[in-house]
Amino acid sequence: MAVGIMEVLLVNAKDLGDSDFFGDMDPYVLIQYKGQELKSSVARGRGGNPVWNEKFSFRAEYPGSGDNYKIILKILDKDTFSSDDFIGQATIYVEDLLVLGAENGTAEMHPVKYRVIRQDNTYRGEIQVGVTFTRKVANYWLNTFSLINLSTL
């Protein structure tokens, strides 16, 4: 089993429309992977074309429990006086990336544009995201091998 860090680079989004009657929407993204969830900053005053350029790290393993190797990006509009509005979501399937990273130590998907889909399954703009997986070697094994090598001298 390969265990490592999956890094998500949230770049920007385009053509998300506007869900606010007054002023521009203030979008942010909830990034979910296998029970883990992280939140981007709120792109205040950016309207339907926000820019984030933020990185997020998730623990990932391959093969792991289940076969649900996907990142879900939920885009919401931050509202002050009411609940936040759901704008749409995008899904990134990362199983192939994890397989490559498990074999080679690292694998990267350069930033690509993904369609943002509303609850009614209609298209609402796009979001640009990159993903990297880096396999980690357990410290236990490093320490064990170091002790074995030192004791044989």
PDB file of C-alpha atoms in Angstrom:
ATOM      1  CA  MET A   1       0.000   0.000   0.000  1.00  0.00           C
ATOM      2  CA  ALA A   2       1.279   3.463  -0.900  1.00  0.00           C
ATOM      3  CA  VAL A   3       0.578   6.252   1.579  1.00  0.00           C
ATOM      4  CA  GLY A   4       1.315   9.848   0.772  1.00  0.00           C
ATOM      5  CA  ILE A   5       0.204  13.419   0.380  1.00  0.00           C
ATOM      6  CA  MET A   6      -2.186  14.547  -2.326  1.00  0.00           C
ATOM      7  CA  GLU A   7      -1.809  18.260  -2.947  1.00  0.00           C
ATOM      8  CA  VAL A   8      -4.638  20.156  -4.631  1.00  0.00           C
ATOM      9  CA  LEU A   9      -3.829  23.474  -6.326  1.00  0.00           C
ATOM     10  CA  LEU A  10      -7.003  25.555  -6.575  1.00  0.00           C
ATOM     11  CA  VAL A  11      -6.250  28.126  -9.290  1.00  0.00           C
ATOM     12  CA  ASN A  12      -9.416  29.972 -10.350  1.00  0.00           C
ATOM     13  CA  ALA A  13     -12.928  29.732 -11.768  1.00  0.00           C
ATOM     14  CA  LYS A  14     -14.664  31.437 -14.692  1.00  0.00           C
ATOM     15  CA  ASP A  15     -18.211  32.205 -15.776  1.00  0.00           C
ATOM     16  CA  LEU A  16     -19.876  31.116 -12.534  1.00  0.00           C
ATOM     17  CA  GLY A  17     -22.608  33.710 -13.008  1.00  0.00           C
ATOM     18  CA  ASP A  18     -23.836  35.757 -10.066  1.00  0.00           C
ATOM     19  CA  SER A  19     -26.177  34.579  -7.349  1.00  0.00           C
ATOM     20  CA  ASP A  20     -26.416  37.885  -5.450  1.00  0.00           C
ATOM     21  CA  PHE A  21     -29.046  40.514  -6.182  1.00  0.00           C
ATOM     22  CA  PHE A  22     -26.869  43.308  -4.821  1.00  0.00           C
ATOM     23  CA  GLY A  23     -23.145  43.332  -5.517  1.00  0.00           C
ATOM     24  CA  ASP A  24     -20.902  40.506  -6.606  1.00  0.00           C
ATOM     25  CA  MET A  25     -20.959  37.027  -5.169  1.00  0.00           C
ATOM     26  CA  ASP A  26     -18.122  36.017  -2.854  1.00  0.00           C
ATOM     27  CA  PRO A  27     -17.256  32.420  -3.822  1.00  0.00           C
ATOM     28  CA  TYR A  28     -15.285  29.860  -1.856  1.00  0.00           C
ATOM     29  CA  VAL A  29     -14.671  26.138  -2.362  1.00  0.00           C
ATOM     30  CA  LEU A  30     -15.141  23.144  -0.070  1.00  0.00           C
ATOM     31  CA  ILE A  31     -12.661  20.485  -1.200  1.00  0.00           C
ATOM     32  CA  GLN A  32     -13.553  16.933  -0.141  1.00  0.00           C
ATOM     33  CA  TYR A  33     -11.584  13.702  -0.410  1.00  0.00           C
ATOM     34  CA  LYS A  34     -12.493  10.446   1.390  1.00  0.00           C
ATOM     35  CA  GLY A  35     -13.991  12.024   4.498  1.00  0.00           C
ATOM     36  CA  GLN A  36     -11.497  14.895   4.655  1.00  0.00           C
ATOM     37  CA  GLU A  37     -12.710  18.429   3.949  1.00  0.00           C
ATOM     38  CA  LEU A  38     -10.822  21.701   3.573  1.00  0.00           C
ATOM     39  CA  LYS A  39     -12.121  25.177   2.767  1.00  0.00           C
ATOM     40  CA  SER A  40     -10.583  27.830   0.528  1.00  0.00           C
ATOM     41  CA  SER A  41     -10.521  31.501   1.338  1.00  0.00           C
ATOM     42  CA  VAL A  42     -13.498  33.598   0.246  1.00  0.00           C
ATOM     43  CA  ALA A  43     -12.734  35.468  -2.999  1.00  0.00           C
ATOM     44  CA  ARG A  44     -14.460  38.700  -1.926  1.00  0.00           C
ATOM     45  CA  GLY A  45     -15.581  41.029  -4.686  1.00  0.00           C
ATOM     46  CA  ARG A  46     -14.427  38.667  -7.449  1.00  0.00           C
ATOM     47  CA  GLY A  47     -17.924  37.781  -8.660  1.00  0.00           C
ATOM     48  CA  GLY A  48     -18.197  34.923 -11.147  1.00  0.00           C
ATOM     49  CA  ASN A  49     -14.462  34.913 -11.992  1.00  0.00           C
ATOM     50  CA  PRO A  50     -12.643  34.278  -8.691  1.00  0.00           C
ATOM     51  CA  VAL A  51      -8.906  33.676  -8.310  1.00  0.00           C
ATOM     52  CA  TRP A  52      -7.523  31.684  -5.367  1.00  0.00           C
ATOM     53  CA  ASN A  53      -4.075  30.233  -6.171  1.00  0.00           C
ATOM     54  CA  GLU A  54      -4.176  28.172  -2.955  1.00  0.00           C
ATOM     55  CA  LYS A  55      -2.756  24.728  -2.110  1.00  0.00           C
ATOM     56  CA  PHE A  56      -4.414  22.114   0.089  1.00  0.00           C
ATOM     57  CA  SER A  57      -2.939  18.838   1.356  1.00  0.00           C
ATOM     58  CA  PHE A  58      -4.823  15.593   1.954  1.00  0.00           C
ATOM     59  CA  ARG A  59      -3.637  12.240   3.267  1.00  0.00           C
ATOM     60  CA  ALA A  60      -4.107   9.640   0.526  1.00  0.00           C
ATOM     61  CA  GLU A  61      -3.400   5.947   0.169  1.00  0.00           C
ATOM     62  CA  TYR A  62      -3.593   3.494  -2.686  1.00  0.00           C
ATOM     63  CA  PRO A  63      -5.066   0.995  -2.655  1.00  0.00           C
ATOM     64  CA  GLY A  64      -7.215   2.157   0.216  1.00  0.00           C
ATOM     65  CA  SER A  65     -10.608   1.448   1.664  1.00  0.00           C
ATOM     66  CA  GLY A  66     -13.347   1.573  -0.954  1.00  0.00           C
ATOM     67  CA  ASP A  67     -12.871   2.572  -4.549  1.00  0.00           C
ATOM     68  CA  ASN A  68     -14.059   6.157  -4.329  1.00  0.00           C
ATOM     69  CA  TYR A  69     -10.924   7.925  -5.595  1.00  0.00           C
ATOM     70  CA  LYS A  70     -12.361  11.329  -6.366  1.00  0.00           C
ATOM     71  CA  ILE A  71     -12.023  14.915  -5.228  1.00  0.00           C
ATOM     72  CA  ILE A  72     -15.267  16.851  -4.971  1.00  0.00           C
ATOM     73  CA  LEU A  73     -15.124  20.633  -5.269  1.00  0.00           C
ATOM     74  CA  LYS A  74     -18.266  22.337  -3.960  1.00  0.00           C
ATOM     75  CA  ILE A  75     -18.434  26.013  -4.868  1.00  0.00           C
ATOM     76  CA  LEU A  76     -20.511  28.228  -2.605  1.00  0.00           C
ATOM     77  CA  ASP A  77     -21.308  31.938  -2.350  1.00  0.00           C
ATOM     78  CA  LYS A  78     -20.604  33.400   1.100  1.00  0.00           C
ATOM     79  CA  ASP A  79     -23.610  35.357   2.357  1.00  0.00           C
ATOM     80  CA  THR A  80     -23.618  37.577   5.424  1.00  0.00           C
ATOM     81  CA  PHE A  81     -27.288  37.619   6.395  1.00  0.00           C
ATOM     82  CA  SER A  82     -28.468  34.251   5.053  1.00  0.00           C
ATOM     83  CA  SER A  83     -27.139  30.748   4.477  1.00  0.00           C
ATOM     84  CA  ASP A  84     -24.461  30.383   1.819  1.00  0.00           C
ATOM     85  CA  ASP A  85     -25.703  29.650  -1.711  1.00  0.00           C
ATOM     86  CA  PHE A  86     -24.634  26.490  -3.560  1.00  0.00           C
ATOM     87  CA  ILE A  87     -23.219  27.535  -6.945  1.00  0.00           C
ATOM     88  CA  GLY A  88     -22.206  24.137  -8.295  1.00  0.00           C
ATOM     89  CA  GLN A  89     -19.622  21.393  -8.052  1.00  0.00           C
ATOM     90  CA  ALA A  90     -16.925  19.637 -10.023  1.00  0.00           C
ATOM     91  CA  THR A  91     -15.486  16.145  -9.611  1.00  0.00           C
ATOM     92  CA  ILE A  92     -11.896  15.072 -10.277  1.00  0.00           C
ATOM     93  CA  TYR A  93     -11.161  11.343 -10.544  1.00  0.00           C
ATOM     94  CA  VAL A  94      -7.669  10.644  -9.180  1.00  0.00           C
ATOM     95  CA  GLU A  95      -7.261   6.846  -9.166  1.00  0.00           C
ATOM     96  CA  ASP A  96      -4.892   6.878 -12.180  1.00  0.00           C
ATOM     97  CA  LEU A  97      -2.823   9.616 -10.515  1.00  0.00           C
ATOM     98  CA  LEU A  98      -2.536   7.552  -7.313  1.00  0.00           C
ATOM     99  CA  VAL A  99      -1.515   4.427  -9.267  1.00  0.00           C
ATOM    100  CA  LEU A 100       1.265   6.369 -11.028  1.00  0.00           C
ATOM    101  CA  GLY A 101       2.398   7.997  -7.788  1.00  0.00           C
ATOM    102  CA  ALA A 102       2.439   4.645  -5.981  1.00  0.00           C
ATOM    103  CA  GLU A 103       4.669   3.186  -8.729  1.00  0.00           C
ATOM    104  CA  ASN A 104       6.952   6.171  -9.396  1.00  0.00           C
ATOM    105  CA  GLY A 105       7.000   7.992  -6.056  1.00  0.00           C
ATOM    106  CA  THR A 106       5.228  11.040  -7.461  1.00  0.00           C
ATOM    107  CA  ALA A 107       2.667  11.954 -10.111  1.00  0.00           C
ATOM    108  CA  GLU A 108       1.179  15.256 -11.244  1.00  0.00           C
ATOM    109  CA  MET A 109      -1.893  16.464 -13.093  1.00  0.00           C
ATOM    110  CA  HIS A 110      -1.112  20.002 -14.257  1.00  0.00           C
ATOM    111  CA  PRO A 111      -3.934  22.528 -13.758  1.00  0.00           C
ATOM    112  CA  VAL A 112      -6.900  21.640 -15.965  1.00  0.00           C
ATOM    113  CA  LYS A 113     -10.353  23.195 -16.331  1.00  0.00           C
ATOM    114  CA  TYR A 114     -13.300  21.156 -15.032  1.00  0.00           C
ATOM    115  CA  ARG A 115     -16.965  21.879 -15.659  1.00  0.00           C
ATOM    116  CA  VAL A 116     -18.977  23.214 -12.742  1.00  0.00           C
ATOM    117  CA  ILE A 117     -22.390  21.529 -12.603  1.00  0.00           C
ATOM    118  CA  ARG A 118     -25.447  22.894 -10.759  1.00  0.00           C
ATOM    119  CA  GLN A 119     -27.905  20.793  -8.757  1.00  0.00           C
ATOM    120  CA  ASP A 120     -30.178  20.591 -11.824  1.00  0.00           C
ATOM    121  CA  ASN A 121     -27.223  19.126 -13.836  1.00  0.00           C
ATOM    122  CA  THR A 122     -26.785  22.232 -15.992  1.00  0.00           C
ATOM    123  CA  TYR A 123     -23.381  23.737 -16.738  1.00  0.00           C
ATOM    124  CA  ARG A 124     -22.306  26.804 -14.751  1.00  0.00           C
ATOM    125  CA  GLY A 125     -18.773  27.804 -15.678  1.00  0.00           C
ATOM    126  CA  GLU A 126     -15.491  26.053 -14.996  1.00  0.00           C
ATOM    127  CA  ILE A 127     -12.890  25.697 -12.272  1.00  0.00           C
ATOM    128  CA  GLN A 128      -9.145  25.217 -12.828  1.00  0.00           C
ATOM    129  CA  VAL A 129      -7.359  22.765 -10.529  1.00  0.00           C
ATOM    130  CA  GLY A 130      -4.081  20.824 -10.452  1.00  0.00           C
ATOM    131  CA  VAL A 131      -3.337  17.726  -8.344  1.00  0.00           C
ATOM    132  CA  THR A 132      -0.067  16.098  -7.224  1.00  0.00           C
ATOM    133  CA  PHE A 133       0.457  12.857  -5.286  1.00  0.00           C
ATOM    134  CA  THR A 134       3.751  12.164  -3.508  1.00  0.00           C
ATOM    135  CA  ARG A 135       4.353   8.787  -1.873  1.00  0.00           C
ATOM    136  CA  LYS A 136       5.861   8.918   1.614  1.00  0.00           C
ATOM    137  CA  VAL A 137       8.150   6.339   3.204  1.00  0.00           C
ATOM    138  CA  ALA A 138       7.216   5.536   6.791  1.00  0.00           C
ATOM    139  CA  ASN A 139       9.697   6.859   9.379  1.00  0.00           C
ATOM    140  CA  TYR A 140       9.551   3.497  11.156  1.00  0.00           C
ATOM    141  CA  TRP A 141      11.075   1.724   8.172  1.00  0.00           C
ATOM    142  CA  LEU A 142      13.692   4.423   7.653  1.00  0.00           C
ATOM    143  CA  ASN A 143      14.753   4.159  11.305  1.00  0.00           C
ATOM    144  CA  THR A 144      14.739   0.354  11.228  1.00  0.00           C
ATOM    145  CA  PHE A 145      16.884   0.176   8.087  1.00  0.00           C
ATOM    146  CA  SER A 146      19.290   2.791   9.485  1.00  0.00           C
ATOM    147  CA  LEU A 147      19.735   0.758  12.687  1.00  0.00           C
ATOM    148  CA  ILE A 148      20.276  -2.452  10.732  1.00  0.00           C
ATOM    149  CA  ASN A 149      22.852  -0.812   8.483  1.00  0.00           C
ATOM    150  CA  LEU A 150      24.699   0.756  11.427  1.00  0.00           C
ATOM    151  CA  SER A 151      24.751  -2.470  13.429  1.00  0.00           C
ATOM    152  CA  THR A 152      26.371  -4.415  10.569  1.00  0.00           C
ATOM    153  CA  LEU A 153      29.434  -2.151  10.477  1.00  0.00           C
TER     154      LEU A 153
END
